[in-house]
PDB file of C-alpha atoms in Angstrom:
ATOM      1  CA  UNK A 180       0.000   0.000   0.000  1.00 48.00           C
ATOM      2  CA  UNK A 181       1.279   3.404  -0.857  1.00 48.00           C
ATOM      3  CA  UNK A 182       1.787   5.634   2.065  1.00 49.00           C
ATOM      4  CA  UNK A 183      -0.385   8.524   2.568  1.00 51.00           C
ATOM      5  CA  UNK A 184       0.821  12.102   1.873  1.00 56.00           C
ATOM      6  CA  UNK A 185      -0.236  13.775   4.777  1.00 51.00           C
ATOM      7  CA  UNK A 186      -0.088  17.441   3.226  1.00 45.00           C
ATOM      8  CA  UNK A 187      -2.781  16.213   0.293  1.00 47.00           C
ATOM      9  CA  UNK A 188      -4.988  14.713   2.787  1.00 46.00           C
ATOM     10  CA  UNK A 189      -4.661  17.945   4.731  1.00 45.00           C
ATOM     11  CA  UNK A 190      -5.618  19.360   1.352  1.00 47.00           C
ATOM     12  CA  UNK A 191      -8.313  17.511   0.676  1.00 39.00           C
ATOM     13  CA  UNK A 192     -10.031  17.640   3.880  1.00 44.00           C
ATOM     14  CA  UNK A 193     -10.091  21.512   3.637  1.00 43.00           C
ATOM     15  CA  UNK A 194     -11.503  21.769   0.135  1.00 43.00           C
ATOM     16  CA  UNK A 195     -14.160  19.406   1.610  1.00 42.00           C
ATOM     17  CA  UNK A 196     -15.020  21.554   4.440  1.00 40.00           C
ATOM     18  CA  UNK A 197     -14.949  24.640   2.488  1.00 43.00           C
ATOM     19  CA  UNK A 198     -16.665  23.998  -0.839  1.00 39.00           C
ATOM     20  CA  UNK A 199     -19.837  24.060   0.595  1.00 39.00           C
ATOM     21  CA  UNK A 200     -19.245  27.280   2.600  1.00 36.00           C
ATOM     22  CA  UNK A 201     -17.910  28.989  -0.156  1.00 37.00           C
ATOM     23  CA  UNK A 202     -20.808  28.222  -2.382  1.00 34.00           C
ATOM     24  CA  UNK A 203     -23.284  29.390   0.277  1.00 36.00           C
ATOM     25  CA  UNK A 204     -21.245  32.801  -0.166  1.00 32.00           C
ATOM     26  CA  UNK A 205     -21.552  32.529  -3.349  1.00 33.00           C
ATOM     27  CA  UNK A 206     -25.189  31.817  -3.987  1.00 32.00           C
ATOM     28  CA  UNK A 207     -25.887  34.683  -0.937  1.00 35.00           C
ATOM     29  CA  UNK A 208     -24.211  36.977  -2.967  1.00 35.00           C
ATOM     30  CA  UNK A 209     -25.995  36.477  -6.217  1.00 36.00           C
ATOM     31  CA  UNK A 210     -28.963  36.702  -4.420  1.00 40.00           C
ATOM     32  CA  UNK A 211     -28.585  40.350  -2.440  1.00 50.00           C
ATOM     33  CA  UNK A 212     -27.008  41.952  -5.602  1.00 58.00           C
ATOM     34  CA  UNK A 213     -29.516  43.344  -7.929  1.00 63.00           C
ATOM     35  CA  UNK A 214     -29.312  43.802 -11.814  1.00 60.00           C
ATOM     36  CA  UNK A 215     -27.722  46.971 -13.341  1.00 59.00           C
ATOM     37  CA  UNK A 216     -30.132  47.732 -15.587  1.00 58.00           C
ATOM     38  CA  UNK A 217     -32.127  49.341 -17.298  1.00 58.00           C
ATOM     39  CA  UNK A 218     -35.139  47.806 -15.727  1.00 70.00           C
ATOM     40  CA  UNK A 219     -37.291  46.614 -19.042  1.00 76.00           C
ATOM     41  CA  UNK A 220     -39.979  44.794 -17.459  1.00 84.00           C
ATOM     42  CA  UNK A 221     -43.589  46.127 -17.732  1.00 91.00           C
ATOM     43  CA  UNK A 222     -46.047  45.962 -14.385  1.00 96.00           C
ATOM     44  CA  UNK A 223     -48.591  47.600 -13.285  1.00 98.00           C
ATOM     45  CA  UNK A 224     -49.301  48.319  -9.355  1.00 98.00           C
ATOM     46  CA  UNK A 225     -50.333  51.140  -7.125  1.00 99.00           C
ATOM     47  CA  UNK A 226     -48.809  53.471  -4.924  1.00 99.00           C
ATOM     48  CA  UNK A 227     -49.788  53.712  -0.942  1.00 99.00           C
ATOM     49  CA  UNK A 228     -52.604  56.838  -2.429  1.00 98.00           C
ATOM     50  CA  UNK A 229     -54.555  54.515  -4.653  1.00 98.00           C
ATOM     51  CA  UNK A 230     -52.551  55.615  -7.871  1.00 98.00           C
ATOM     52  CA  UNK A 231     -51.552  53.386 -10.974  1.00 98.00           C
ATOM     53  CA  UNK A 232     -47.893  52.819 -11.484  1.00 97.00           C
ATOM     54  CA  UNK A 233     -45.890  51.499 -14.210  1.00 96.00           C
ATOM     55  CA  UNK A 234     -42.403  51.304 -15.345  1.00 93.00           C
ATOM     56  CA  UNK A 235     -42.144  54.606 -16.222  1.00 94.00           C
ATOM     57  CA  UNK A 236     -41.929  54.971 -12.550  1.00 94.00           C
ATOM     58  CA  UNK A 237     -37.946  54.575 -12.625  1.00 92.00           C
ATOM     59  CA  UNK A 238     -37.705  57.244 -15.673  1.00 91.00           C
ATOM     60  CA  UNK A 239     -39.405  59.768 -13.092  1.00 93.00           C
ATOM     61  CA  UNK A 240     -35.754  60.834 -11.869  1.00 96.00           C
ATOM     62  CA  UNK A 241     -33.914  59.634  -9.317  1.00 98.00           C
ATOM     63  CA  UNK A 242     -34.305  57.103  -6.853  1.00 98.00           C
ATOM     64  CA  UNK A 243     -33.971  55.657  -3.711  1.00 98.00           C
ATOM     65  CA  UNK A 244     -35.583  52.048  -3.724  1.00 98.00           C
ATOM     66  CA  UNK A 245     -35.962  49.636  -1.425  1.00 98.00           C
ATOM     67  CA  UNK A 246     -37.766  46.691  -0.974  1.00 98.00           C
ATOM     68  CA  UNK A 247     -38.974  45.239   1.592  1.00 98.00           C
ATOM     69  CA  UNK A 248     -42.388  44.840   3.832  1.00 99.00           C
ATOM     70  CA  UNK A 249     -44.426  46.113   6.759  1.00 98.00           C
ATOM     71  CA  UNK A 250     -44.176  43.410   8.865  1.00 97.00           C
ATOM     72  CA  UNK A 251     -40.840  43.498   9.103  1.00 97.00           C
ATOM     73  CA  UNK A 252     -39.367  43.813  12.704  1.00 94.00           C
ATOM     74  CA  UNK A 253     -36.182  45.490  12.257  1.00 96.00           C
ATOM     75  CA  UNK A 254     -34.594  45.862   8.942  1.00 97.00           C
ATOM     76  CA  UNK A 255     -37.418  47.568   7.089  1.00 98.00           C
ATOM     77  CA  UNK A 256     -38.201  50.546   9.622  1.00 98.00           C
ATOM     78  CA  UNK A 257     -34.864  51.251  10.411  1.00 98.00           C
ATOM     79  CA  UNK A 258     -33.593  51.362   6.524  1.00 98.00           C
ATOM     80  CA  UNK A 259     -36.887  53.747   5.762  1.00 99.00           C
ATOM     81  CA  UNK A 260     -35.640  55.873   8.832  1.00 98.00           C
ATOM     82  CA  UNK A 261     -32.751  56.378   7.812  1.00 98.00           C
ATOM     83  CA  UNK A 262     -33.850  56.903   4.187  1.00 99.00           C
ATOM     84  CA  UNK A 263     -36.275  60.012   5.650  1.00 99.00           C
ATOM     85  CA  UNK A 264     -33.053  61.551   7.565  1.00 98.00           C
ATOM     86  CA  UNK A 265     -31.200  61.308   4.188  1.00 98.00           C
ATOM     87  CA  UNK A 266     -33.885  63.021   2.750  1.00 98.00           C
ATOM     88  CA  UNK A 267     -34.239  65.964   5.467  1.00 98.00           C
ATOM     89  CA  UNK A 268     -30.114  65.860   5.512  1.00 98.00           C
ATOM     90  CA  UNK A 269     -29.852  66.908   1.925  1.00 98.00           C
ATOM     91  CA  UNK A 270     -31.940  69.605   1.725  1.00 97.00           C
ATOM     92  CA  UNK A 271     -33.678  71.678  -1.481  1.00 96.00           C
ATOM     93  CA  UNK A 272     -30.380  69.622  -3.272  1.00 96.00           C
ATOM     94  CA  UNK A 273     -32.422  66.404  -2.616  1.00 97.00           C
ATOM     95  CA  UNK A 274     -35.319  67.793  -3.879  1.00 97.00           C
ATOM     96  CA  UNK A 275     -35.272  65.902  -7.472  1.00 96.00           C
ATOM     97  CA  UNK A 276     -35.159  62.209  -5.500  1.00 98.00           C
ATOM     98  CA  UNK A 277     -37.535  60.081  -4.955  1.00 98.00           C
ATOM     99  CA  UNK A 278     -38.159  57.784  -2.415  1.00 99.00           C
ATOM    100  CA  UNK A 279     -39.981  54.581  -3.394  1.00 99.00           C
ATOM    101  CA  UNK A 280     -41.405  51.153  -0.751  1.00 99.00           C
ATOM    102  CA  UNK A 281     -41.616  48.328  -2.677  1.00 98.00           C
ATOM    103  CA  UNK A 282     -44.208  45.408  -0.763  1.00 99.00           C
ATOM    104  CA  UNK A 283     -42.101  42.092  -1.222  1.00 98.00           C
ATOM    105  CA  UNK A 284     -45.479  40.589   0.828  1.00 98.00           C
ATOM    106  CA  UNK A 285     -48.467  42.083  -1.229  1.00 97.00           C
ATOM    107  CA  UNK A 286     -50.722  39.897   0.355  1.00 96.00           C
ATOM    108  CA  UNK A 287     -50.888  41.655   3.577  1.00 97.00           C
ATOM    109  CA  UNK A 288     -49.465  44.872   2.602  1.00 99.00           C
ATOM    110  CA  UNK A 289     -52.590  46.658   1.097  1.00 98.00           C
ATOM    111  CA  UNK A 290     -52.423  50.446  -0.066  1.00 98.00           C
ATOM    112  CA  UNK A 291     -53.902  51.427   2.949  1.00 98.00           C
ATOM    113  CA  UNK A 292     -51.107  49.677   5.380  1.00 99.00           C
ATOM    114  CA  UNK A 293     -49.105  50.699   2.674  1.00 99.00           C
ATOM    115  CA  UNK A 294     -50.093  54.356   3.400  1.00 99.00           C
ATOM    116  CA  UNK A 295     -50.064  54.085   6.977  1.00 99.00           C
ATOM    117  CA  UNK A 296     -46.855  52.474   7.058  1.00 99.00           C
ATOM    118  CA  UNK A 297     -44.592  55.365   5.038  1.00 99.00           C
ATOM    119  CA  UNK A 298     -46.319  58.192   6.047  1.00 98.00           C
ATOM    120  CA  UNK A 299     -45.477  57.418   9.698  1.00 98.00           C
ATOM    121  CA  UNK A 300     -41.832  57.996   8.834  1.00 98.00           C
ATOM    122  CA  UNK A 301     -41.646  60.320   6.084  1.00 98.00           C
ATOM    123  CA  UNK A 302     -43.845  62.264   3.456  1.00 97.00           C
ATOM    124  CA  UNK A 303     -41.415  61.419   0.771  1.00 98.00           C
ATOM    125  CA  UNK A 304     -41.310  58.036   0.539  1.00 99.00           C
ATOM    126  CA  UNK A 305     -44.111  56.509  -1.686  1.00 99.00           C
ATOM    127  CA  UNK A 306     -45.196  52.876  -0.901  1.00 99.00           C
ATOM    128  CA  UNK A 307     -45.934  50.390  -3.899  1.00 99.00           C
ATOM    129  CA  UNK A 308     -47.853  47.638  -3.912  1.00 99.00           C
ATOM    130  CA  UNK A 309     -50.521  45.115  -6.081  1.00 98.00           C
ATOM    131  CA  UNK A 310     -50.807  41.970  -7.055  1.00 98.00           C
ATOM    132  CA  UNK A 311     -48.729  39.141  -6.682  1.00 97.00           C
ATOM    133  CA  UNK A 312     -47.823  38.567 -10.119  1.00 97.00           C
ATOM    134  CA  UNK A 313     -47.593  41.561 -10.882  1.00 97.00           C
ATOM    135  CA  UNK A 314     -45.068  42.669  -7.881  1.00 97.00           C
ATOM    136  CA  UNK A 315     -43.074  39.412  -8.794  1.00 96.00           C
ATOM    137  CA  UNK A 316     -42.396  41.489 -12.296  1.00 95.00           C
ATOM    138  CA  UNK A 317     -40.452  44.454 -10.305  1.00 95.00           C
ATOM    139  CA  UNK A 318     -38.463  41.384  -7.907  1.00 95.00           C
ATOM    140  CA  UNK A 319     -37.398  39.537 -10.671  1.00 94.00           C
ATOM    141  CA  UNK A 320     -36.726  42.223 -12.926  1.00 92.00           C
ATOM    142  CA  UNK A 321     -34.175  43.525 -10.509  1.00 93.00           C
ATOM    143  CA  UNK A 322     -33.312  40.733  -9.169  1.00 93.00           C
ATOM    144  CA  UNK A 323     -33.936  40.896  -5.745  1.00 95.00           C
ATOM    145  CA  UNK A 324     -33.764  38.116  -3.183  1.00 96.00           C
ATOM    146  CA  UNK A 325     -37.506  37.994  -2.098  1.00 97.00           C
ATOM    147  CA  UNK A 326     -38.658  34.396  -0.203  1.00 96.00           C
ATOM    148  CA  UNK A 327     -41.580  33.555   2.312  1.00 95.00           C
ATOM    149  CA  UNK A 328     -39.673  31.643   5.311  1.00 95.00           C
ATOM    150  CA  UNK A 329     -42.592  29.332   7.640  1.00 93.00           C
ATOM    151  CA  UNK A 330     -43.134  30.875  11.635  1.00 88.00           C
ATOM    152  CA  UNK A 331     -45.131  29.900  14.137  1.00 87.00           C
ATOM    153  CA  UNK A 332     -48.918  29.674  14.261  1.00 86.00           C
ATOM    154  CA  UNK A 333     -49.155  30.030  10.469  1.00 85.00           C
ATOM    155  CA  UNK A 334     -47.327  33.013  10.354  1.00 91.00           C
ATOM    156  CA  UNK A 335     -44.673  33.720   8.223  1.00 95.00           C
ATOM    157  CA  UNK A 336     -41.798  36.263   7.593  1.00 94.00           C
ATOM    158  CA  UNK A 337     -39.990  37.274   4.705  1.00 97.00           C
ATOM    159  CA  UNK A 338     -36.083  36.870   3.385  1.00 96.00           C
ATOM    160  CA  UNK A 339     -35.190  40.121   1.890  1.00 97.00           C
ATOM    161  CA  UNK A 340     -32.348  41.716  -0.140  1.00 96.00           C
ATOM    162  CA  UNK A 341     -31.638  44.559   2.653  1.00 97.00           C
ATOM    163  CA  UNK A 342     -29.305  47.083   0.142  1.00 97.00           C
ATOM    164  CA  UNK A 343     -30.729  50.405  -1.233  1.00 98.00           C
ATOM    165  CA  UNK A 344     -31.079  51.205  -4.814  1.00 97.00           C
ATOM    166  CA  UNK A 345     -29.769  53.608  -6.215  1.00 97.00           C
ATOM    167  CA  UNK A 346     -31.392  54.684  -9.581  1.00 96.00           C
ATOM    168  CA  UNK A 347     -31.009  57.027 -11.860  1.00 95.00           C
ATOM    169  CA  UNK A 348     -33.171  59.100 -14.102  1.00 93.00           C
ATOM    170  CA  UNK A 349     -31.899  56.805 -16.958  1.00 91.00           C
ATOM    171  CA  UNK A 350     -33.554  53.436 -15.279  1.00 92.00           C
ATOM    172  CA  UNK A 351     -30.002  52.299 -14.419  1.00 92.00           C
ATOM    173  CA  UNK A 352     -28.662  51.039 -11.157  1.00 94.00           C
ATOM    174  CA  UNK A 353     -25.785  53.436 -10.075  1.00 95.00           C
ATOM    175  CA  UNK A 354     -25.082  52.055  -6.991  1.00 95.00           C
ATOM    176  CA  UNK A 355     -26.136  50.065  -4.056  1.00 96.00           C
ATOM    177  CA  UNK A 356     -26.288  51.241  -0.076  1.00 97.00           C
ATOM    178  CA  UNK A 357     -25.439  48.463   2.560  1.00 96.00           C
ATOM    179  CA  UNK A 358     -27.718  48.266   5.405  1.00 97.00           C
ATOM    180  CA  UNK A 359     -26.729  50.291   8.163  1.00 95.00           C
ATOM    181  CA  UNK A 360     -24.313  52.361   5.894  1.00 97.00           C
ATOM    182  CA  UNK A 361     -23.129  55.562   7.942  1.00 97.00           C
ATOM    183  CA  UNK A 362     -24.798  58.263   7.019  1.00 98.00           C
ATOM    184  CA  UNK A 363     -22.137  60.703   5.587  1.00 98.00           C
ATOM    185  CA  UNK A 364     -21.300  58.182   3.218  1.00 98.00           C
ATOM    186  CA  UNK A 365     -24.430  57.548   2.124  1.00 98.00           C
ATOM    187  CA  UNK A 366     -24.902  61.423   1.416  1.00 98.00           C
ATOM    188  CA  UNK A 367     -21.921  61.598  -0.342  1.00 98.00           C
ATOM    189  CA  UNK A 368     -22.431  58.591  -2.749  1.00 98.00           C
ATOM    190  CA  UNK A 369     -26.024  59.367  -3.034  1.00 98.00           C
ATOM    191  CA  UNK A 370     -24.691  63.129  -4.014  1.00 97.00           C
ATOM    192  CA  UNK A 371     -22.006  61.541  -6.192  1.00 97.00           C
ATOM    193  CA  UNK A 372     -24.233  59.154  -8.198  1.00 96.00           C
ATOM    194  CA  UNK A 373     -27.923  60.874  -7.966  1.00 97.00           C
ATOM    195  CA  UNK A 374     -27.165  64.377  -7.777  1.00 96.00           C
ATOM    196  CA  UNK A 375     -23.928  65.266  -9.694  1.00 86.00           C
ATOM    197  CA  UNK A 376     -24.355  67.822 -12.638  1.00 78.00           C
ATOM    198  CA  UNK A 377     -26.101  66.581 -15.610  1.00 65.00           C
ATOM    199  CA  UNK A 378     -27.749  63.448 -13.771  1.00 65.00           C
ATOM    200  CA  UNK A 379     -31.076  65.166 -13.101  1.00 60.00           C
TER     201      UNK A 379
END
């Protein structure tokens, strides 16, 4: 029998251990990072008012967007939160965004929670919400991690892609804000990418 080299088996072992986790990062990261763009799928839903939008929504200007859903516990509030003090921060010079909700859970989140919801934080930030299929359109067409994970009691909770949008008046992802980003930085890259000369 021919002896074992210990540094291959070493080797081995390792590359079976990691594979796996390094897929996992892999297939997490393909999941939280949205498309570029342009956004070229068609929909048709309705803002927290009641209001028909389309697709022509992200050809409005530019835009913060985030998706995500009332229920959430943590995530969702505090993102919107700081989204509103971004807002206030940049003054008449943030006057051109907008500020856009996207429901990943339609099914509960109705115009009217909808409403209820953004309002409570912020007068500029629109909620958008319809049908299923139709929300499904805007998800996928972005490519945003959306799933429905079991609870207890029937309930359930939502897996989310957590990063901000950036958009510009051109349809196009410019860049993406982390969750939790400091808020100087996120000023200055939404100033840098939104806001520069010739980009409104």
């Amino acid at each position: 029998m021919t002896p074992r080299n210990p540094v291959l088996l070493i080797g081995v072992l390792f590359a079976a251990v990691m594979l796996p986790i390094l897929v996992g990062i892999m297939v997490w990261v393909e999941m939280d990072t949205p498309a570029s763009g342009p956004f070229d799928a068609t929909f048709s839903l309705v803002d927290d008012r009641g209001r028909h939008v389309d697709q022509s929504l992200f050809k409005k200007g530019p835009a913060l967007v985030y998706f995500g859903y009332t229920h959430c516990p943590e995530v969702c509030p505090t993102t919107l939160v700081d989204v509103a003090g971004w807002l206030k921060a940049l003054g008449p010079r943030g006057a051109p965004l907008h500020a856009y909700f996207f429901s990943i859970d339609p099914q509960r989140d109705t115009p009217d929670v909808m409403h209820a919801y953004v309002t409570a934080i912020s007068d500029r930030i629109t909620g958008v919400t319809g049908k299923p299929e139709e929300m499904k359109k805007v998800v996928d067409g972005w490519m945003i991690h959306a799933a429905k994970l079991p609870g207890e009691g029937g309930e359930y909770h939502m897996s989310h892609t957590t990063s901000i949008l950036l958009v510009g008046a051109d349809g196009r992802l410019k860049a993406l804000l982390p969750y939790e980003v400091d808020q100087q930085e996120a000023l200055d890259i939404i100033r840098a990418t939104l806001l520069k000369p010739g980009t409104v």
